[in-house]
Amino acid sequence: MSNVAEIVNRVVAFRPRASALGEGGRLLRGGSLTIADQVVASGTTFATGVLIGRICSKEEFGLYMLGFSVVTFLMTIQASLVSTPYMIYFPRTDEATRPRLTGSALLFQMVLAACAAVIIGVVAFGAWIFTSTPGMPSMLAALAAAILFLLLRDFIRQICFARLEVMHAFGFDVSVAGCQLLALGALAIVGWMNASSALIALGLACALGASGWYWTHRDSIQVHLPSAAADFSRAWVSGKWLFASGLVWSISMNLYAWLIVGFHGAASVGAWGVAVGTVTLLNPFMLGLQNYLGPHIMHAHTPNDMRSLARAVTSSTVLYAGSLLMFSVLMYLFGDQLVVAIYGSKYAGGGPVVAILSLNLVFLAIGFCVSRGLFAMEKASLDFRVNFVALATMIVLGVTLSRNYGPLGAALGQVATSATAAVVRTAVFAATLRRTRRALT
């Protein structure tokens, strides 16, 4: 820990006296390449959703969205247990040890993904026996077959961003995007497009891209079991709270699709899916900026000066949330027209859900920046406790709203959950900063 300030200054040339406005401009310039990369990654995901939404029935698209919600949930768990601890400890590790750290992280990821595949396979077998929803067992079986590679893709991207190797992430995403779009195009041409085949196509594309990435980076990856055990123990110190926090938060935010299918059927999940898909038009900007802001906030932390971290969190929040607020206004005005233009007239009337979900992004942006500040101070346990506020809000309001109003109620529930959590998380971060500053004086 004693050389953190030196590492930070050398790697990111952080200037603690920069004004908030100047800092925001630097962040925007520095994050431009990550945004370009995210255009490729999110554009591919968006195109996949549009193809399935237009070609398949509402029910089939609803099944795809259910599978995608599971992938999103597992990515959050993977980030908390593997990617974020790697992001925290990579800047603090010397050059000679970094290949072993990367190898340990890859080993953890593969074990986690294998466990997920087994669990989903068991659920698929249970769905084949008990469910009355057509297509659900086959979708879950396809997801079980593809999940290892879907999670591996996200892991590789996060490793590249943690190492500040954005060009490597860009090349990887381009290769996966090409394979994925070719596979989906073939499915559409031969008439085999459905939720299950699309998930298999995504998994194959990720497997091909991951194979190429590993071959070109094999010299920087060393799996050493004794080191892996030590790395796991160290990562678990903070990762256990990140895992618990991510688990609670993911349940709070990703359960809505399953609530909708339980109360209103798969077709309503399709309507929910097009609203979510329309909002994800901004994903290249959002996730690209996150991929830059997350490591930036981590690198800004120095043990003896909380001012650098406070400025990084504040400027990141203003830039991120302020930009999304402008997008929310546009979705309020033109959301329904956009839904029809992208997915077709059978989804007309989804504008209000799109507008509410776009407002939800503003509160998610605030929560993201503040939570990274807590992670940088190794206070993930506090973030975990805040997420119980989100879970309670979802249980009290989200379930009832989803049952009574379908996709519109689910959107309202998400806004209530995110807004409440953002307010509480910000207050906790500010109080933690004050306590830390007093302890340093």
Tab-separated table of C-alpha atoms in Angstrom, residues 260 272 352-353 356 401 405-413:
chain	number	residue	atom	x	y	z
A	260	ILE	CA	-43.790	-9.989	-15.377
A	272	TRP	CA	-40.861	-5.111	-21.479
A	352	PRO	CA	-44.216	5.584	-21.255
A	353	VAL	CA	-42.198	2.538	-20.188
A	356	ILE	CA	-39.492	5.846	-17.126
A	401	LEU	CA	-46.501	-2.455	-9.186
A	405	TYR	CA	-49.515	-2.617	-14.024
A	406	GLY	CA	-47.241	-5.044	-15.887
A	407	PRO	CA	-44.226	-3.524	-17.702
A	408	LEU	CA	-45.209	0.029	-16.709
A	409	GLY	CA	-45.341	-0.963	-13.040
A	410	ALA	CA	-41.993	-2.755	-13.330
A	411	ALA	CA	-40.436	0.407	-14.755
A	412	LEU	CA	-41.849	2.485	-11.895
A	413	GLY	CA	-40.528	-0.075	-9.434
